[in-house]
Each structure stands twice: as C-alpha cells, then as structure tokens.
Amino acid sequence: MQGRDAEKWNSLYRNGEHASSTPAAVLELFVHLLPARGKALDLACGRGADAIYLASHGLDTSAWDISDEAIKWLEHSANSHKLKIDLQVRDVIKQPPESSSFDVIVVSQFLDRSLFPTLCKALTINGLLFYQTFIRERVSDTGPSNPGYRLAENELLELSSPLHIIYYHEEGTVGNTSAGFRDQAMLIAQRRQ
Ligand SMILES: C[S@@+](CC[C@H](N)C(=O)[O-])C[C@H]1O[C@@H](n2cnc3c(N)ncnc32)[C@H](O)[C@@H]1O
C-alpha cells in the first residue's frame, strides 16, 4: 500500500469504476507503428487493457500502477489470456522508469507533468511514446473535473517537445461536436537522440 492515492484508486476499483477493458484508441488506431519485438511499459496501467494489447502483440510487457487492486485484476486477466506480463505495484512518480529502458511506453488517462522529462529519456533511441489523456476543452463531462488533471491546448505537444512528433490529435470543440474523437488528446512521438 502506498498512501492516499493508492487508497483512493483501490476504492474506485473495488466499486467497479474505471473498469475500461478496451485499449486506448491511440494504440489500436496505430498498432502498425509498434515494433515486432522489444520492451513495452503500460504506465499507470489501471486494469491494464493496454498491457494486454501490447503483450498480445508480442512485446515483452511491464505494467505498473500504484493500486494493488488494479494489479491484482490485471494478474487475473493476464493469466486468463495466457500472457506473461511483469506486474508491479509502483508509484511511478517516486520510482519512474530508468533511462533508455523501454522501446514503447503507453500512458492512457494519467497525467503528471513533472514526469515528462524522465519519460522521454526512458525511451530507447527510436522508442515510441503513445499518450492519450483528457483535455480541458471538452464536449462532455467524462474524465476528471479538476482542470489540473486535464491538458491545456497543445500542452501534450509541448510536454513531448524533446521527442519527434509522429502524430497529434486534439479536436476540442471544433465543428460537429456530436461526432469525432472528443475530450482527449492523442500523441505518438519518437525519441531520436
Ligand atoms: C484513470 S486511471 C487510468 C488507467 C489506465 N491507464 C486506463 O487507461 O484505463 C489512472 C490510473 O493511474 C494510477 N495512478 C495514479 N497515481 C499513480 C502513481 N503515482 N503511480 C502509479 N500509478 C498511479 C491509478 O491507480 C489509476 O489506475
């Protein structure tokens, strides 16, 4: 157990909230960008739909989350898919990934701005960051209400500026807001040096 954040998330998971079982759109839509082999990390994995997806695409996958409830769930899920995933109950702020340690890092619906410099360096050269999380300019009330946990306009691009941007998508409130991919930004970026 790792303090108040873990308590909060454990209780949400016990109550059946945040039970997403589908991988992040940024990963599914751009699955063709994944390397055929290598080390992948699902950071702040929750119940780990992204970790399951990465491992089932042949990547040597790790999944870290501060909530032991989430990790327990993912252990069960990995076993039922017959997948081997390195699971860790881990505070990713206190214990971020080491330099040059992953070929792919996926972050979905988690935001800690202070982590970005470390995250960019945690990729191997040519490694890919897949990031998707909530933005402030929204059309529904999904996601956190605290604007501190939501990205400002183009902020994900700025946070990832040490990397080479491959894809960025943020629709905001432009056009027909009943269509499209709303409320979140998606980014794929590559470490080149
Ligand atoms: C909104 S959920 C997203 C889970 C998953 N990535 C998804 O897209 O379904 C946010 C996750 O961040 C985890 N988390 C929050 N603070 C954390 C920290 N300091 N270290 C590791 N995980 C953390 C929570 O336990 C929770 O599982």
Short mmCIF file of C-alpha atoms and ligand atoms in Angstrom, two decimals:
data_model
loop_
_atom_site.label_atom_id
_atom_site.label_comp_id
_atom_site.label_asym_id
_atom_site.label_seq_id
_atom_site.Cartn_x
_atom_site.Cartn_y
_atom_site.Cartn_z
CA MET A 1 0.00 0.00 0.00
CA GLN A 2 1.45 3.35 -0.99
CA GLY A 3 -0.59 6.11 0.69
CA ARG A 4 -3.65 8.17 -0.09
CA ASP A 5 -3.53 7.96 -3.88
CA ALA A 6 -3.40 4.18 -3.70
CA GLU A 7 -6.30 4.15 -1.21
CA LYS A 8 -8.39 6.36 -3.48
CA TRP A 9 -7.78 4.24 -6.57
CA ASN A 10 -8.18 0.94 -4.73
CA SER A 11 -11.58 2.03 -3.51
CA LEU A 12 -12.65 3.13 -7.03
CA TYR A 13 -11.56 -0.21 -8.47
CA ARG A 14 -13.32 -2.14 -5.70
CA ASN A 15 -16.52 -0.23 -6.57
CA GLY A 16 -16.19 -1.28 -10.19
CA GLU A 17 -15.27 2.18 -11.50
CA HIS A 18 -12.59 2.83 -14.15
CA ALA A 19 -13.05 -0.70 -15.41
CA SER A 20 -12.07 0.06 -19.00
CA SER A 21 -11.46 -3.17 -20.86
CA THR A 22 -10.62 -1.66 -24.24
CA PRO A 23 -7.17 -0.47 -25.25
CA ALA A 24 -6.53 3.25 -25.79
CA ALA A 25 -7.60 4.48 -29.23
CA VAL A 26 -4.13 5.86 -29.88
CA LEU A 27 -2.76 2.33 -29.57
CA GLU A 28 -5.45 0.50 -31.54
CA LEU A 29 -5.52 3.02 -34.38
CA PHE A 30 -1.74 2.99 -34.79
CA VAL A 31 -0.92 -0.61 -33.92
CA HIS A 32 1.08 -0.80 -37.17
CA LEU A 33 3.71 1.50 -35.60
CA LEU A 34 4.59 -1.00 -32.87
CA PRO A 35 7.92 -2.78 -33.24
CA ALA A 36 7.76 -6.54 -33.86
CA ARG A 37 9.63 -7.12 -30.61
CA GLY A 38 11.02 -5.13 -27.71
CA LYS A 39 10.18 -3.94 -24.22
CA ALA A 40 6.93 -2.11 -23.57
CA LEU A 41 5.56 -0.34 -20.49
CA ASP A 42 1.93 0.43 -19.66
CA LEU A 43 2.48 3.23 -17.12
CA ALA A 44 -0.30 3.82 -14.57
CA CYS A 45 -1.91 0.81 -16.21
CA GLY A 46 -5.09 0.52 -14.14
CA ARG A 47 -6.76 -2.73 -15.15
CA GLY A 48 -4.26 -2.94 -17.96
CA ALA A 49 -6.16 -3.22 -21.25
CA ASP A 50 -3.15 -1.59 -22.92
CA ALA A 51 -0.72 -4.02 -21.29
CA ILE A 52 -2.80 -6.98 -22.50
CA TYR A 53 -2.83 -5.48 -26.01
CA LEU A 54 0.94 -4.88 -26.04
CA ALA A 55 1.74 -8.35 -24.72
CA SER A 56 -0.63 -9.99 -27.20
CA HIS A 57 1.29 -8.19 -29.96
CA GLY A 58 4.48 -9.96 -28.92
CA LEU A 59 6.09 -7.25 -26.79
CA ASP A 60 7.89 -8.02 -23.56
CA THR A 61 5.46 -6.03 -21.42
CA SER A 62 5.59 -4.40 -18.00
CA ALA A 63 2.60 -2.80 -16.29
CA TRP A 64 2.91 -0.52 -13.29
CA ASP A 65 0.26 1.05 -11.11
CA ILE A 66 0.06 2.44 -7.59
CA SER A 67 -3.14 0.45 -6.92
CA ASP A 68 -2.69 -3.14 -5.81
CA GLU A 69 -6.39 -3.76 -6.63
CA ALA A 70 -5.70 -2.83 -10.26
CA ILE A 71 -2.60 -5.01 -10.41
CA LYS A 72 -4.47 -7.96 -8.87
CA TRP A 73 -7.16 -7.60 -11.53
CA LEU A 74 -4.55 -7.44 -14.28
CA GLU A 75 -2.76 -10.52 -12.95
CA HIS A 76 -6.01 -12.45 -13.27
CA SER A 77 -6.65 -11.03 -16.74
CA ALA A 78 -3.10 -11.82 -17.96
CA ASN A 79 -3.43 -15.39 -16.69
CA SER A 80 -6.75 -15.88 -18.44
CA HIS A 81 -5.18 -14.59 -21.71
CA LYS A 82 -2.14 -16.85 -21.07
CA LEU A 83 0.13 -13.81 -21.27
CA LYS A 84 3.23 -13.15 -19.19
CA ILE A 85 3.36 -9.52 -18.01
CA ASP A 86 5.79 -8.04 -15.50
CA LEU A 87 3.38 -6.52 -12.96
CA GLN A 88 4.44 -4.02 -10.33
CA VAL A 89 2.57 -2.10 -7.65
CA ARG A 90 4.65 1.01 -8.05
CA ASP A 91 4.39 4.77 -7.58
CA VAL A 92 5.63 5.96 -10.95
CA ILE A 93 6.39 9.45 -9.64
CA LYS A 94 8.65 8.17 -6.87
CA GLN A 95 10.01 5.32 -8.99
CA PRO A 96 9.86 6.36 -12.65
CA PRO A 97 11.29 4.17 -15.42
CA GLU A 98 15.07 4.25 -15.84
CA SER A 99 16.85 5.91 -18.75
CA SER A 100 16.70 4.08 -22.09
CA SER A 101 14.71 1.20 -20.62
CA PHE A 102 11.65 0.80 -22.90
CA ASP A 103 11.05 0.63 -26.67
CA VAL A 104 7.38 1.53 -26.21
CA ILE A 105 5.71 3.47 -23.39
CA VAL A 106 1.93 3.80 -23.27
CA VAL A 107 0.19 6.26 -20.97
CA SER A 108 -3.57 6.45 -21.02
CA GLN A 109 -5.72 8.71 -18.84
CA PHE A 110 -2.95 9.63 -16.43
CA LEU A 111 -1.21 12.99 -16.19
CA ASP A 112 1.75 14.10 -14.13
CA ARG A 113 3.56 16.90 -15.89
CA SER A 114 6.74 16.54 -13.82
CA LEU A 115 7.23 13.05 -15.22
CA PHE A 116 7.68 14.07 -18.87
CA PRO A 117 11.45 14.76 -18.96
CA THR A 118 12.08 11.34 -17.35
CA LEU A 119 9.52 9.66 -19.58
CA CYS A 120 11.15 10.99 -22.76
CA LYS A 121 14.56 9.74 -21.57
CA ALA A 122 13.12 6.38 -20.51
CA LEU A 123 12.60 5.52 -24.18
CA THR A 124 15.37 3.76 -26.06
CA ILE A 125 16.64 5.55 -29.18
CA ASN A 126 13.81 5.15 -31.77
CA GLY A 127 11.47 4.20 -28.93
CA LEU A 128 7.85 5.34 -29.11
CA LEU A 129 5.59 7.14 -26.66
CA PHE A 130 1.84 6.58 -27.09
CA TYR A 131 -0.04 9.08 -24.93
CA GLN A 132 -3.74 9.74 -24.59
CA THR A 133 -5.49 11.74 -21.91
CA PHE A 134 -8.17 14.32 -21.16
CA ILE A 135 -8.16 17.91 -22.35
CA ARG A 136 -9.76 20.99 -20.84
CA GLU A 137 -11.70 21.90 -23.98
CA ARG A 138 -14.37 19.25 -23.70
CA VAL A 139 -17.83 18.44 -25.02
CA SER A 140 -18.96 16.06 -22.25
CA ASP A 141 -18.36 15.58 -18.54
CA THR A 142 -16.16 12.48 -18.86
CA GLY A 143 -12.84 12.45 -17.05
CA PRO A 144 -11.56 14.43 -14.09
CA SER A 145 -13.33 17.67 -13.12
CA ASN A 146 -10.13 19.23 -11.76
CA PRO A 147 -8.58 21.18 -14.68
CA GLY A 148 -5.14 20.44 -13.22
CA TYR A 149 -5.62 16.84 -14.37
CA ARG A 150 -6.58 17.91 -17.90
CA LEU A 151 -4.33 19.17 -20.65
CA ALA A 152 -4.40 22.75 -21.88
CA GLU A 153 -4.44 23.44 -25.65
CA ASN A 154 -1.41 21.85 -27.33
CA GLU A 155 0.09 21.11 -23.93
CA LEU A 156 0.82 17.47 -24.72
CA LEU A 157 2.82 18.62 -27.74
CA GLU A 158 4.83 20.99 -25.58
CA LEU A 159 5.45 18.39 -22.86
CA SER A 160 6.72 15.97 -25.50
CA SER A 161 8.91 18.53 -27.29
CA PRO A 162 12.21 16.62 -26.69
CA LEU A 163 10.73 13.93 -28.97
CA HIS A 164 9.97 13.75 -32.70
CA ILE A 165 6.20 14.06 -33.12
CA ILE A 166 4.68 11.38 -35.34
CA TYR A 167 1.00 12.04 -34.67
CA TYR A 168 -1.03 14.56 -32.70
CA HIS A 169 -4.81 14.90 -32.45
CA GLU A 170 -6.91 17.31 -30.41
CA GLU A 171 -10.38 18.27 -31.69
CA GLY A 172 -11.54 20.49 -28.84
CA THR A 173 -14.97 21.93 -29.66
CA VAL A 174 -14.41 22.45 -33.39
CA GLY A 175 -17.21 21.52 -35.84
CA ASN A 176 -19.94 18.96 -35.18
CA THR A 177 -19.23 18.08 -31.57
CA SER A 178 -21.55 15.08 -31.62
CA ALA A 179 -19.02 13.36 -33.90
CA GLY A 180 -15.30 12.68 -33.73
CA PHE A 181 -12.81 11.84 -31.01
CA ARG A 182 -13.55 14.35 -28.28
CA ASP A 183 -12.43 15.23 -24.75
CA GLN A 184 -8.96 13.70 -25.10
CA ALA A 185 -5.73 14.41 -26.95
CA MET A 186 -3.68 11.65 -28.59
CA LEU A 187 0.02 11.75 -29.33
CA ILE A 188 2.64 9.42 -30.72
CA ALA A 189 6.25 10.56 -30.53
CA GLN A 190 9.66 9.01 -31.06
CA ARG A 191 12.97 9.51 -29.27
CA ARG A 192 15.55 10.24 -31.95
CA GLN A 193 18.59 11.07 -29.77
C1 LIG B 1 -7.86 6.96 -14.91
S1 LIG B 1 -6.90 5.57 -14.43
C2 LIG B 1 -6.26 5.05 -16.00
C3 LIG B 1 -5.89 3.61 -16.01
C4 LIG B 1 -5.47 3.05 -17.37
N1 LIG B 1 -4.25 3.65 -17.86
C5 LIG B 1 -6.59 3.22 -18.38
O1 LIG B 1 -6.42 3.96 -19.37
O2 LIG B 1 -7.65 2.59 -18.19
C6 LIG B 1 -5.45 6.30 -13.66
C7 LIG B 1 -4.52 5.28 -13.01
O3 LIG B 1 -3.36 5.94 -12.52
C8 LIG B 1 -2.94 5.24 -11.36
N2 LIG B 1 -2.05 6.13 -10.60
C9 LIG B 1 -2.36 7.32 -10.01
N3 LIG B 1 -1.25 7.83 -9.43
C10 LIG B 1 -0.23 6.96 -9.66
C11 LIG B 1 1.15 6.94 -9.32
N4 LIG B 1 1.71 7.94 -8.63
N5 LIG B 1 1.89 5.87 -9.71
C12 LIG B 1 1.33 4.86 -10.40
N6 LIG B 1 0.03 4.81 -10.77
C13 LIG B 1 -0.74 5.87 -10.39
C14 LIG B 1 -4.25 4.91 -10.65
O4 LIG B 1 -4.12 3.88 -9.72
C15 LIG B 1 -5.12 4.53 -11.84
O5 LIG B 1 -5.06 3.14 -12.07
#
